[in-house]
PDB file of C-alpha atoms in Angstrom:
ATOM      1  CA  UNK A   1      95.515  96.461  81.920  1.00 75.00           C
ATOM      2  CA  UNK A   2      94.578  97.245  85.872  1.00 91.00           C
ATOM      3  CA  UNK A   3      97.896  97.514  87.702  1.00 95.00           C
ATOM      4  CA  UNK A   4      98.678  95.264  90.506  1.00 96.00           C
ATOM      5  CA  UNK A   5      98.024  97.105  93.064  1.00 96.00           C
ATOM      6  CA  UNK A   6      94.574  98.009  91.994  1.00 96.00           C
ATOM      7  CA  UNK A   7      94.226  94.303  91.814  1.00 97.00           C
ATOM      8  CA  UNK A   8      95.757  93.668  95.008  1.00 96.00           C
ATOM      9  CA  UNK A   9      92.980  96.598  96.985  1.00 96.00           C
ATOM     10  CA  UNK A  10      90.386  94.459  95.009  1.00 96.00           C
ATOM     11  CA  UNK A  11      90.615  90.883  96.333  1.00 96.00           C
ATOM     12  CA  UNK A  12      92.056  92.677  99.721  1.00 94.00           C
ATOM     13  CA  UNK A  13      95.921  91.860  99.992  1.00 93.00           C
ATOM     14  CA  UNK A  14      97.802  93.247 102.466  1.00 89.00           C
ATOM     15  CA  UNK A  15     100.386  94.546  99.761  1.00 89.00           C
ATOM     16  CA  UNK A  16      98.486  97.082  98.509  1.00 88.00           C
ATOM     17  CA  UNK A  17      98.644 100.317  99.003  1.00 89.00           C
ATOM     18  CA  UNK A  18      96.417  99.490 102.020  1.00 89.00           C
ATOM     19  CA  UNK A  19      98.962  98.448 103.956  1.00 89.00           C
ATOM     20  CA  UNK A  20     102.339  97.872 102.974  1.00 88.00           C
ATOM     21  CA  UNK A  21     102.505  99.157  99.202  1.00 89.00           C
ATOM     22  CA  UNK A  22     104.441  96.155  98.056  1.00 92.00           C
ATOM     23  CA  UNK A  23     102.401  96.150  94.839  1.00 94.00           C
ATOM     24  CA  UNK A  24     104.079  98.887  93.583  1.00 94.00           C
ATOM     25  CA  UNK A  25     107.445  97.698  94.137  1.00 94.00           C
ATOM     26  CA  UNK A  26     106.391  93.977  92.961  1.00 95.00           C
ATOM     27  CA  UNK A  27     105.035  95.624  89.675  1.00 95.00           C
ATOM     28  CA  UNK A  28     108.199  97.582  88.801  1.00 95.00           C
ATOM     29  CA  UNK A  29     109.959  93.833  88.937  1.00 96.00           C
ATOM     30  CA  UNK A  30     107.261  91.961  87.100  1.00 97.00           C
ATOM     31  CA  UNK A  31     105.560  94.436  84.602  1.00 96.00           C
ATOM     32  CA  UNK A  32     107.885  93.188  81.942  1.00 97.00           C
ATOM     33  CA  UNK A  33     107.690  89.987  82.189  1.00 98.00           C
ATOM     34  CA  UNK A  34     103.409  89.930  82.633  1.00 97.00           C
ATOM     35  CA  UNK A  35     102.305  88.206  79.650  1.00 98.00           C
ATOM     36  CA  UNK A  36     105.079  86.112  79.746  1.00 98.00           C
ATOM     37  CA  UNK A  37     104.822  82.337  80.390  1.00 98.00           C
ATOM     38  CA  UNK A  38     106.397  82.126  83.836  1.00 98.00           C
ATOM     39  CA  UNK A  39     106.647  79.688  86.706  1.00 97.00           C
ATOM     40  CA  UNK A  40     105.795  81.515  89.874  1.00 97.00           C
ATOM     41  CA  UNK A  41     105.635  79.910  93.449  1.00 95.00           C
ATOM     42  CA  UNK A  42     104.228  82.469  96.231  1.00 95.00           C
ATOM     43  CA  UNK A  43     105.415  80.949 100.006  1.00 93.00           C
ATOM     44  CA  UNK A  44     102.696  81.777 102.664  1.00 91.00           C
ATOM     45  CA  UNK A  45      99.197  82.116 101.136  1.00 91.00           C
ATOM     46  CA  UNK A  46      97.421  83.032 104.294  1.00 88.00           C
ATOM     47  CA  UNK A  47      93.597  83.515 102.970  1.00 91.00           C
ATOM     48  CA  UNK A  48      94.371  83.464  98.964  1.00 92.00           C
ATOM     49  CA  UNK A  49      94.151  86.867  98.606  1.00 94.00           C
ATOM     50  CA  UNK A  50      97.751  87.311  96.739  1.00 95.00           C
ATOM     51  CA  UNK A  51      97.178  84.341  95.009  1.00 96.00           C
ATOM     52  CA  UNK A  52      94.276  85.606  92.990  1.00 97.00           C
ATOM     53  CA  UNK A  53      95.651  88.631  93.074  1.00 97.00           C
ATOM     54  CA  UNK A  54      98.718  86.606  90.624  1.00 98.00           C
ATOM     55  CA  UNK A  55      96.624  85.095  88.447  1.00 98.00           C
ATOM     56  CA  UNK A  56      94.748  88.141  87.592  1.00 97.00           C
ATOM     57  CA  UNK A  57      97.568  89.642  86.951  1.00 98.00           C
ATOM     58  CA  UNK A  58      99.804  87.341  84.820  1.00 98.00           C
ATOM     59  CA  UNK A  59      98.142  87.082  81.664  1.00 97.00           C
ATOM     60  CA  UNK A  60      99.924  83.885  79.722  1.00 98.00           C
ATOM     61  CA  UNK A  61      97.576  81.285  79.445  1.00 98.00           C
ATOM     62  CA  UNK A  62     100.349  78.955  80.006  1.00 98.00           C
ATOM     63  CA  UNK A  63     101.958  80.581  83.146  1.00 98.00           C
ATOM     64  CA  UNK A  64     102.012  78.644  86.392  1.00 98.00           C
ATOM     65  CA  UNK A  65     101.231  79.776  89.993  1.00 97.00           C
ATOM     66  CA  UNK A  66     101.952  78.084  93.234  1.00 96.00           C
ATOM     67  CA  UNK A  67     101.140  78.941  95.913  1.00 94.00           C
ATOM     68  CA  UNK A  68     102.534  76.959  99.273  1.00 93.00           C
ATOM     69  CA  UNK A  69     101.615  76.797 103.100  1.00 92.00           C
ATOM     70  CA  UNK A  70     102.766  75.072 105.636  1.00 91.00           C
ATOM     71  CA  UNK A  71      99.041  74.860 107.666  1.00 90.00           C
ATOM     72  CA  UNK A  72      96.207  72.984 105.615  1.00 87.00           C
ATOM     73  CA  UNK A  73      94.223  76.196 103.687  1.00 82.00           C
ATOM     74  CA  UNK A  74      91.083  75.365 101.894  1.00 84.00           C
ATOM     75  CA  UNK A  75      91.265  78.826  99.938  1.00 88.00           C
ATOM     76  CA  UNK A  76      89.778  77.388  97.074  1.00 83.00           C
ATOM     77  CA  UNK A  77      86.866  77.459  98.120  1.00 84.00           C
ATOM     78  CA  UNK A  78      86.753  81.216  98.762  1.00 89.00           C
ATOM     79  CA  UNK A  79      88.152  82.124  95.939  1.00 93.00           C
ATOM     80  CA  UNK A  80      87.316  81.361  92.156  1.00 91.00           C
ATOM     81  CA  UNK A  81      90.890  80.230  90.905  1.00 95.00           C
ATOM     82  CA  UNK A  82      92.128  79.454  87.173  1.00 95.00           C
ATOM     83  CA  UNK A  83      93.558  76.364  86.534  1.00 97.00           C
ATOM     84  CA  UNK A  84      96.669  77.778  85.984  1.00 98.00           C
ATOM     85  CA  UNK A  85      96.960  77.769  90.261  1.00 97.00           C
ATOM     86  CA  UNK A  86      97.950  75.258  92.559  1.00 95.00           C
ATOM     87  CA  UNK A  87      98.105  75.730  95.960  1.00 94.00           C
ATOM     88  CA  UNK A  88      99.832  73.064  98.298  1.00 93.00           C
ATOM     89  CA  UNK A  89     100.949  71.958 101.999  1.00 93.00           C
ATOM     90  CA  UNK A  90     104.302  71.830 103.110  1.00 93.00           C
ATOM     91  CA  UNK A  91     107.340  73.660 105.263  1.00 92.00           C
ATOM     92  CA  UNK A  92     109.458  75.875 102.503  1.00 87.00           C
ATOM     93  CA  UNK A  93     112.219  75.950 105.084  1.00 86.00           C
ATOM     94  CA  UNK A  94     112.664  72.338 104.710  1.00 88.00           C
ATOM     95  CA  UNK A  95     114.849  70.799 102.187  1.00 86.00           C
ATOM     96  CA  UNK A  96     112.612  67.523 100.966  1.00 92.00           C
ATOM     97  CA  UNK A  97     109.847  69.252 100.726  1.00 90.00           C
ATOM     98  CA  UNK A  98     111.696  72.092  98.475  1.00 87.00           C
ATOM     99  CA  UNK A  99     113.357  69.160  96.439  1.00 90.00           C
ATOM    100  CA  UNK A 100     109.538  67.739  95.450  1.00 93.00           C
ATOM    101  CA  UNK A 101     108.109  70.903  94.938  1.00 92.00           C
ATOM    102  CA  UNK A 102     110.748  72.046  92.440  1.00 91.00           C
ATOM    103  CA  UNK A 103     110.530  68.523  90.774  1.00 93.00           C
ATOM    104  CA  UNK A 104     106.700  69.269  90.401  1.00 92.00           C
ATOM    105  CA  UNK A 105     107.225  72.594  89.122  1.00 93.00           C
ATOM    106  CA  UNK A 106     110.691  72.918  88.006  1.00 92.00           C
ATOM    107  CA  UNK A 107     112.702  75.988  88.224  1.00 90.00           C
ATOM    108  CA  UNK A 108     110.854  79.275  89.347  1.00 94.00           C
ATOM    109  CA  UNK A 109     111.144  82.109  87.472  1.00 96.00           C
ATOM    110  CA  UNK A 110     109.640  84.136  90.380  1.00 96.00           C
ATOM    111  CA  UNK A 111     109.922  83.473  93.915  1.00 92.00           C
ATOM    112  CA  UNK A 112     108.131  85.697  96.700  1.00 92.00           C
ATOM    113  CA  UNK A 113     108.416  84.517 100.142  1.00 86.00           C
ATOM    114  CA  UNK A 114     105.827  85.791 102.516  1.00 78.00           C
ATOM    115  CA  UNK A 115     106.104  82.793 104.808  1.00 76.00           C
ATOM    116  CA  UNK A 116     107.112  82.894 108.065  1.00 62.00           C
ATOM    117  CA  UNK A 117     108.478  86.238 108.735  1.00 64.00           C
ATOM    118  CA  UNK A 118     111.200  84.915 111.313  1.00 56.00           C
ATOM    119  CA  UNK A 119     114.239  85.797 109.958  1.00 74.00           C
ATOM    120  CA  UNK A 120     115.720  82.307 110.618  1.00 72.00           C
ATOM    121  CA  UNK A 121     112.689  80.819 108.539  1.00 64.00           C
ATOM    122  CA  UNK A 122     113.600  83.537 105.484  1.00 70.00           C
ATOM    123  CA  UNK A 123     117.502  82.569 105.661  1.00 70.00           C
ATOM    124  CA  UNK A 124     116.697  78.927 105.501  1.00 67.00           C
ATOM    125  CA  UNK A 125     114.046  79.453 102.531  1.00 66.00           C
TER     126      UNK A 125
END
């Protein structure tokens, strides 16, 4: 299996060992839970390049990944998703939209916020 941070150098996330080296770190939390059938919701998909980082790497066939934004992204169009990915519009620090998107997806086993990056916006997501 290629390890998420080779993954994440391939489709050019900055949390690879590029920059930041979260992969590493994120890959310690997830590696046992990989081919597991997860829910996992990804706050602040910039240009995508996390996202299909995620579905590379989870291998279930039956895992979910959403990703959310709150500006309008048409990443799926650069990028050659499964249909195991959703990716949709809406302010994470806002409690309506939270309440739909958890009654879409239900309960998430994984959460990663890389939204805002204003600490008010983290403590209210």
């Amino acid at each position: 299996m290629t390890s998420l941070n080779d993954l994440g150098v391939l489709y050019g996330t900055d949390k690879s060992s590029n920059v930041h080296t979260y992969c590493d770190y994120y890959d310690k939390l997830f590696s046992s839970i990989r081919s597991e059938q997860i829910t996992f919701i990804e706050a602040g998909v910039a240009g995508g390049e996390s996202i299909i980082m995620w579905d590379s790497y989870f291998s279930h066939p039956d895992t979910r990944i959403y990703g959310v934004d709150i500006h309008q992204r048409d990443i799926e169009k650069r990028w050659d998703f499964s249909n195991r990915v959703k990716i949709l519009q809406g302010d994470i620090t806002q409690p309506n939209f939270v309440f739909d998107l958890f009654n879409l997806t239900g309960l998430a086993d994984v959460f990663v916020d890389d939204a805002s990056h204003y600490s008010k916006d983290q403590k209210d997501t």
